[in-house]
Short mmCIF file of C-alpha atoms in Angstrom, two decimals:
data_model
loop_
_atom_site.label_atom_id
_atom_site.label_comp_id
_atom_site.label_asym_id
_atom_site.label_seq_id
_atom_site.Cartn_x
_atom_site.Cartn_y
_atom_site.Cartn_z
CA UNK A 165 -1.99 42.80 5.78
CA UNK A 166 -3.85 40.01 7.81
CA UNK A 167 -7.04 38.29 6.55
CA UNK A 168 -9.96 35.80 7.97
CA UNK A 169 -11.18 33.97 4.73
CA UNK A 170 -13.41 31.38 4.23
CA UNK A 171 -13.83 29.29 0.95
CA UNK A 172 -17.31 28.66 -0.41
CA UNK A 173 -17.98 25.26 -0.03
CA UNK A 174 -21.17 22.90 0.55
CA UNK A 175 -22.35 21.44 3.67
CA UNK A 176 -20.01 18.94 4.16
CA UNK A 177 -17.08 21.02 4.60
CA UNK A 178 -16.14 22.87 7.36
CA UNK A 179 -12.83 25.19 7.41
CA UNK A 180 -11.30 28.48 8.03
CA UNK A 181 -7.87 29.96 6.86
CA UNK A 182 -5.97 33.12 8.14
CA UNK A 183 -3.94 34.63 5.70
CA UNK A 184 -1.16 37.36 5.88
CA UNK A 185 1.32 39.13 3.72
CA UNK A 186 3.88 41.63 3.98
CA UNK A 187 4.20 44.44 1.56
CA UNK A 188 7.85 45.04 -0.12
CA UNK A 189 6.84 47.57 -2.58
CA UNK A 190 5.46 45.65 -5.83
CA UNK A 191 6.37 42.13 -4.08
CA UNK A 192 4.55 40.39 -1.12
CA UNK A 193 5.37 37.48 0.56
CA UNK A 194 2.20 35.70 1.54
CA UNK A 195 1.51 33.43 4.01
CA UNK A 196 -1.64 31.27 4.93
CA UNK A 197 -2.74 29.02 7.47
CA UNK A 198 -5.94 27.02 7.65
CA UNK A 199 -7.91 24.18 9.01
CA UNK A 200 -10.56 21.83 6.87
CA UNK A 201 -12.76 19.05 7.82
CA UNK A 202 -14.92 16.99 5.27
CA UNK A 203 -17.86 14.52 5.99
CA UNK A 204 -19.39 12.44 3.19
CA UNK A 205 -22.03 9.77 2.48
CA UNK A 206 -20.85 7.42 0.16
CA UNK A 207 -23.17 4.84 -1.27
CA UNK A 208 -22.26 2.14 0.86
CA UNK A 209 -20.63 4.20 3.61
CA UNK A 210 -19.20 7.37 4.70
CA UNK A 211 -15.72 9.21 4.63
CA UNK A 212 -14.41 11.85 6.73
CA UNK A 213 -11.34 13.66 7.25
CA UNK A 214 -9.68 16.75 9.37
CA UNK A 215 -6.53 18.21 9.37
CA UNK A 216 -4.33 21.74 8.97
CA UNK A 217 -2.40 23.27 6.35
CA UNK A 218 -0.31 26.04 5.29
CA UNK A 219 0.81 27.87 2.11
CA UNK A 220 3.78 30.06 1.52
CA UNK A 221 5.21 32.42 -1.72
CA UNK A 222 5.69 35.27 -3.06
CA UNK A 223 3.08 37.49 -5.28
CA UNK A 224 4.01 40.28 -7.46
CA UNK A 225 1.88 43.57 -8.24
CA UNK A 226 0.43 43.59 -11.80
CA UNK A 227 0.11 47.26 -11.26
CA UNK A 228 3.16 49.50 -12.46
CA UNK A 229 2.70 52.31 -9.53
CA UNK A 230 1.78 50.52 -5.79
CA UNK A 231 -1.30 51.76 -5.30
CA UNK A 232 -2.83 52.17 -1.50
CA UNK A 233 -6.41 51.32 -2.78
CA UNK A 234 -6.20 48.69 -5.09
CA UNK A 235 -3.55 45.88 -5.58
CA UNK A 236 -3.69 42.87 -8.54
CA UNK A 237 -1.36 40.42 -8.16
CA UNK A 238 -0.08 37.00 -9.39
CA UNK A 239 1.67 34.69 -7.40
CA UNK A 240 3.31 30.97 -6.57
CA UNK A 241 2.45 28.92 -3.41
CA UNK A 242 3.98 25.92 -2.19
CA UNK A 243 1.54 24.66 0.52
CA UNK A 244 1.62 21.52 2.75
CA UNK A 245 -1.02 19.72 5.11
CA UNK A 246 -1.13 16.94 7.78
CA UNK A 247 -4.41 15.10 8.18
CA UNK A 248 -6.17 12.10 9.34
CA UNK A 249 -8.77 10.49 7.68
CA UNK A 250 -11.49 7.54 7.90
CA UNK A 251 -13.48 5.45 5.43
CA UNK A 252 -16.10 2.88 6.26
CA UNK A 253 -17.92 0.88 3.74
CA UNK A 254 -19.44 -2.46 3.11
CA UNK A 255 -18.96 -4.63 -0.10
CA UNK A 256 -20.39 -7.86 -1.55
CA UNK A 257 -17.75 -10.48 -2.48
CA UNK A 258 -19.38 -13.51 -5.13
CA UNK A 259 -17.38 -15.86 -3.21
CA UNK A 260 -16.37 -14.58 0.60
CA UNK A 261 -19.37 -12.72 1.35
CA UNK A 262 -20.27 -9.24 2.53
CA UNK A 263 -17.34 -7.52 4.00
CA UNK A 264 -17.18 -4.44 6.42
CA UNK A 265 -14.43 -2.04 5.81
CA UNK A 266 -13.07 0.28 8.46
CA UNK A 267 -10.10 2.02 7.65
CA UNK A 268 -8.25 4.97 8.79
CA UNK A 269 -5.21 7.02 8.14
CA UNK A 270 -3.29 8.92 10.97
CA UNK A 271 -0.43 11.56 10.29
CA UNK A 272 -0.87 11.61 6.50
CA UNK A 273 1.39 14.45 4.49
CA UNK A 274 0.59 16.40 1.73
CA UNK A 275 2.13 18.58 -0.35
CA UNK A 276 1.44 20.47 -3.60
CA UNK A 277 2.19 23.83 -5.85
CA UNK A 278 -0.56 26.87 -6.32
CA UNK A 279 -0.29 29.54 -9.07
CA UNK A 280 -2.63 32.43 -7.85
CA UNK A 281 -4.10 35.42 -8.61
CA UNK A 282 -6.48 37.79 -7.20
CA UNK A 283 -7.40 41.62 -6.16
CA UNK A 284 -7.31 43.33 -3.31
CA UNK A 285 -9.17 46.66 -2.72
CA UNK A 286 -9.25 49.43 -0.23
CA UNK A 287 -12.82 49.00 1.62
CA UNK A 288 -12.40 52.31 4.54
CA UNK A 289 -9.01 52.92 6.26
CA UNK A 290 -7.38 49.81 7.01
CA UNK A 291 -10.15 47.47 5.73
CA UNK A 292 -10.03 45.72 2.42
CA UNK A 293 -11.46 43.19 0.47
CA UNK A 294 -10.28 40.74 -1.66
CA UNK A 295 -10.38 37.21 -3.51
CA UNK A 296 -7.86 34.81 -4.39
CA UNK A 297 -7.90 32.38 -7.83
CA UNK A 298 -5.97 29.28 -6.99
CA UNK A 299 -4.77 26.73 -9.97
CA UNK A 300 -3.34 24.18 -7.66
CA UNK A 301 -1.12 21.33 -8.91
CA UNK A 302 1.06 18.44 -8.55
CA UNK A 303 -0.15 16.87 -5.45
CA UNK A 304 1.48 14.35 -3.35
CA UNK A 305 0.62 12.47 -0.18
CA UNK A 306 2.76 9.81 2.10
CA UNK A 307 2.81 8.34 5.38
CA UNK A 308 -0.20 5.99 4.55
CA UNK A 309 -0.55 2.09 3.85
CA UNK A 310 -4.09 0.61 2.88
CA UNK A 311 -6.19 3.66 2.09
CA UNK A 312 -5.31 5.76 -0.50
CA UNK A 313 -5.61 9.55 0.47
CA UNK A 314 -8.82 11.08 -0.78
CA UNK A 315 -9.19 14.61 0.16
CA UNK A 316 -6.16 16.99 1.00
CA UNK A 317 -7.17 19.72 3.46
CA UNK A 318 -6.17 23.02 1.42
CA UNK A 319 -5.98 21.39 -1.78
CA UNK A 320 -9.07 18.90 -2.71
CA UNK A 321 -9.24 15.77 -3.89
CA UNK A 322 -5.87 13.98 -4.16
CA UNK A 323 -6.85 12.34 -7.63
CA UNK A 324 -7.20 15.12 -9.46
CA UNK A 325 -4.01 16.83 -10.60
CA UNK A 326 -5.48 20.07 -11.50
CA UNK A 327 -7.63 21.51 -8.94
CA UNK A 328 -9.34 25.04 -9.03
CA UNK A 329 -9.73 27.12 -5.81
CA UNK A 330 -11.43 30.41 -4.57
CA UNK A 331 -11.30 32.63 -1.44
CA UNK A 332 -12.78 35.48 -0.56
CA UNK A 333 -10.87 37.64 2.08
CA UNK A 334 -11.19 40.25 4.63
CA UNK A 335 -7.86 42.00 5.31
CA UNK A 336 -6.70 44.58 7.77
CA UNK A 337 -3.65 46.48 6.87
CA UNK A 338 -0.75 47.47 9.55
CA UNK A 339 1.19 49.96 8.37
CA UNK A 340 4.91 49.13 9.14
CA UNK A 341 6.34 51.95 7.21
CA UNK A 342 5.91 55.75 6.34
CA UNK A 343 5.29 55.89 2.41
CA UNK B 268 -3.20 43.37 -17.11
CA UNK B 269 -6.04 44.45 -14.96
CA UNK B 270 -8.06 42.48 -16.61
CA UNK B 271 -6.37 39.25 -16.09
CA UNK B 272 -7.52 38.50 -12.51
CA UNK B 273 -11.23 39.19 -14.11
CA UNK B 274 -10.60 36.47 -16.88
CA UNK B 275 -9.34 33.82 -14.35
CA UNK B 276 -12.21 34.35 -12.51
CA UNK B 277 -14.44 33.69 -15.67
CA UNK B 278 -12.76 30.54 -16.19
CA UNK B 279 -13.00 29.18 -12.39
CA UNK B 280 -16.97 30.17 -12.40
CA UNK B 281 -17.41 28.72 -16.02
CA UNK B 282 -15.34 25.59 -15.34
CA UNK B 283 -17.24 22.40 -14.27
CA UNK B 284 -16.26 20.24 -11.65
CA UNK B 285 -17.07 16.44 -12.48
CA UNK B 286 -16.69 13.60 -10.63
CA UNK B 287 -14.58 10.82 -11.96
CA UNK B 288 -17.15 8.39 -13.77
CA UNK B 289 -17.98 5.21 -12.30
CA UNK B 290 -15.40 2.94 -14.62
CA UNK B 291 -14.42 0.30 -11.90
CA UNK B 292 -11.86 -1.77 -13.09
CA UNK B 293 -10.91 -3.86 -9.64
CA UNK B 294 -11.68 -7.77 -9.84
CA UNK B 295 -10.41 -9.81 -7.14
CA UNK B 296 -9.76 -12.53 -9.78
CA UNK B 297 -6.60 -13.84 -10.48
CA UNK B 298 -6.06 -15.20 -14.13
CA UNK B 299 -3.31 -17.89 -14.39
CA UNK B 300 -2.29 -19.39 -17.59
CA UNK B 301 -1.17 -23.05 -17.76
CA UNK B 302 1.99 -23.63 -20.19
CA UNK B 303 4.40 -26.20 -20.87
CA UNK B 304 8.19 -25.99 -20.73
CA UNK B 305 8.57 -25.21 -24.34
CA UNK B 306 6.35 -22.26 -23.44
CA UNK B 307 3.38 -23.46 -25.80
CA UNK B 308 -0.19 -23.16 -23.70
CA UNK B 309 -1.54 -26.28 -22.15
CA UNK B 310 -4.85 -27.11 -21.64
CA UNK B 311 -5.36 -28.96 -18.10
CA UNK B 312 -8.16 -31.35 -17.56
CA UNK B 313 -8.59 -30.11 -13.65
CA UNK B 314 -10.90 -32.79 -11.68
CA UNK B 315 -10.70 -30.09 -9.02
CA UNK B 316 -9.41 -26.61 -7.78
CA UNK B 317 -9.37 -25.74 -4.39
CA UNK B 318 -9.41 -22.10 -3.19
CA UNK B 319 -8.21 -21.50 0.91
CA UNK B 320 -10.96 -19.94 2.89
CA UNK B 321 -13.67 -21.69 0.60
CA UNK B 322 -15.34 -24.63 1.37
CA UNK B 323 -16.19 -25.84 -1.40
CA UNK B 324 -13.95 -26.80 -4.85
CA UNK B 325 -14.14 -23.76 -7.01
CA UNK B 326 -13.58 -25.78 -10.11
CA UNK B 327 -15.09 -29.74 -10.73
CA UNK B 328 -13.67 -31.34 -14.00
CA UNK B 329 -13.17 -28.52 -15.88
CA UNK B 330 -10.23 -28.24 -18.83
CA UNK B 331 -8.80 -24.80 -19.23
CA UNK B 332 -5.50 -23.47 -20.57
CA UNK B 333 -6.72 -20.17 -18.53
CA UNK B 334 -8.28 -19.99 -15.53
CA UNK B 335 -9.62 -16.93 -13.28
CA UNK B 336 -9.55 -17.68 -9.63
CA UNK B 337 -10.74 -15.52 -6.59
CA UNK B 338 -8.42 -13.74 -3.98
CA UNK B 339 -9.43 -13.52 -0.71
CA UNK B 340 -10.35 -9.53 -0.11
CA UNK B 341 -9.95 -9.72 3.55
CA UNK B 342 -6.52 -11.67 3.59
CA UNK B 343 -2.88 -10.63 1.82
CA UNK B 344 -2.55 -14.72 0.85
CA UNK B 345 -4.39 -17.09 -1.24
CA UNK B 346 -3.22 -20.78 -1.74
CA UNK B 347 -5.02 -22.45 -4.76
CA UNK B 348 -4.46 -26.30 -5.15
CA UNK B 349 -4.62 -28.05 -8.53
CA UNK B 350 -5.99 -31.89 -8.91
CA UNK B 351 -5.46 -33.33 -11.99
CA UNK B 352 -3.66 -36.60 -13.73
CA UNK B 353 -3.88 -37.91 -10.02
CA UNK B 354 -1.61 -35.65 -9.10
CA UNK B 355 -1.70 -32.11 -7.63
CA UNK B 356 0.14 -28.96 -7.42
CA UNK B 357 -0.13 -26.01 -5.16
CA UNK B 358 0.31 -22.34 -5.50
CA UNK B 359 0.49 -19.51 -2.95
CA UNK B 360 -0.30 -16.19 -4.22
CA UNK B 361 0.50 -13.16 -2.03
CA UNK B 362 -0.49 -9.41 -2.66
CA UNK B 363 -1.37 -6.06 -1.41
CA UNK B 364 -4.43 -4.41 -0.68
CA UNK B 365 -5.13 -1.13 -1.46
CA UNK B 366 -8.68 1.03 -0.92
CA UNK B 367 -9.49 3.79 -2.84
CA UNK B 368 -12.56 6.10 -2.76
CA UNK B 369 -13.29 6.72 -6.23
CA UNK B 370 -15.75 9.56 -6.01
CA UNK B 371 -18.62 10.63 -3.69
CA UNK B 372 -21.38 9.19 -5.89
CA UNK B 373 -19.02 5.94 -7.04
CA UNK B 374 -18.06 5.01 -3.28
CA UNK B 375 -15.00 3.25 -2.21
CA UNK B 376 -13.14 -0.02 -4.05
CA UNK B 377 -10.49 -2.41 -2.98
CA UNK B 378 -7.78 -3.10 -5.57
CA UNK B 379 -5.18 -5.59 -5.17
CA UNK B 380 -1.23 -5.07 -6.47
CA UNK B 381 1.79 -6.33 -6.44
CA UNK B 382 0.69 -10.03 -6.89
CA UNK B 383 3.37 -12.28 -6.25
CA UNK B 384 3.96 -16.34 -5.92
CA UNK B 385 5.72 -17.21 -2.78
CA UNK B 386 5.41 -20.73 -2.84
CA UNK B 387 4.68 -22.94 -5.86
CA UNK B 388 4.95 -26.81 -7.05
CA UNK B 389 4.87 -26.05 -10.57
CA UNK B 390 8.51 -25.76 -12.29
CA UNK B 391 8.29 -21.88 -12.92
CA UNK B 392 5.78 -19.27 -12.40
CA UNK B 393 6.09 -16.33 -13.74
CA UNK B 394 4.40 -12.75 -12.82
CA UNK B 395 2.79 -11.17 -16.22
CA UNK B 396 0.68 -8.46 -14.48
CA UNK B 397 0.75 -7.89 -10.85
CA UNK B 398 -2.66 -5.97 -10.36
CA UNK B 399 -5.84 -7.38 -10.51
CA UNK B 400 -8.05 -5.59 -12.84
CA UNK B 401 -10.76 -6.62 -15.29
CA UNK B 402 -8.68 -5.33 -18.36
CA UNK B 403 -5.81 -7.15 -17.69
CA UNK B 404 -5.95 -10.74 -19.68
CA UNK B 405 -3.25 -12.87 -17.60
CA UNK B 406 -1.47 -12.00 -14.38
CA UNK B 407 0.41 -15.10 -14.06
CA UNK B 408 1.97 -18.06 -16.42
CA UNK B 409 2.34 -21.25 -14.29
CA UNK B 410 4.76 -23.94 -16.48
CA UNK B 411 4.88 -27.82 -15.81
#
């Protein structure tokens, strides 16, 4: 199945995501690819980032019998992201005066693990709808110097070792085999 | 089994996303304790202490066994010169700057880490804690 999903988010977020999975009876191989950017106002400056990410991993159906109407699943994902970010802010040092900081990271890489669960239900013919809940853990980043990465596209806030995510999706099922 | 995804959704909906509390421990001050060769604390009557990048002496006529001196947040190195008893000692301290966005509401802050000594006129300088934080009591111990 192939879907375009969009994460519910606030006005400072823009992104899109495409999902695909292959059904091996009660098991699925799922691949996601997405792009997101954030623009935040800070008390004394601003932060922006943009980048792409992918996730890949297996799902297992929780239903004893494979259904053409509904699928409940549990899964695990490996996620990876490549992004850039920019931070501008001012600070007041009591001895050295006011300082402007304008610093960027380019080509930062992030990775993480996800535990997923969700539901997909048939709406009409090949059209399905569903959601995925994500428990994201173990983020790590490399490729930066002075600015510690703040927000990882596909994951969220780097400082948070556990992060929840939620996607709602619309799918189109492409039959590849006779049932 | 069918209820598991719905329970997970319930947990997600009822969980709260909390920004980090703004407990900022960053400081641009390096704390130096002075010691005799035998390891006991030494109180020194400094006539003045200068910091590179600052036009005026940072301390004048100050007796101290533990002192806090500022590092330059726009550089990776600072030189302290201690004047006392008609002599002077120079201490060159190097460090790495790290910038973190603490949270959207708290903003960004700069931290200094990997503090080390590149040059010194003291007999010995030990790095006790290489991060400049408000809850660190001593960063360097300088031995006469």
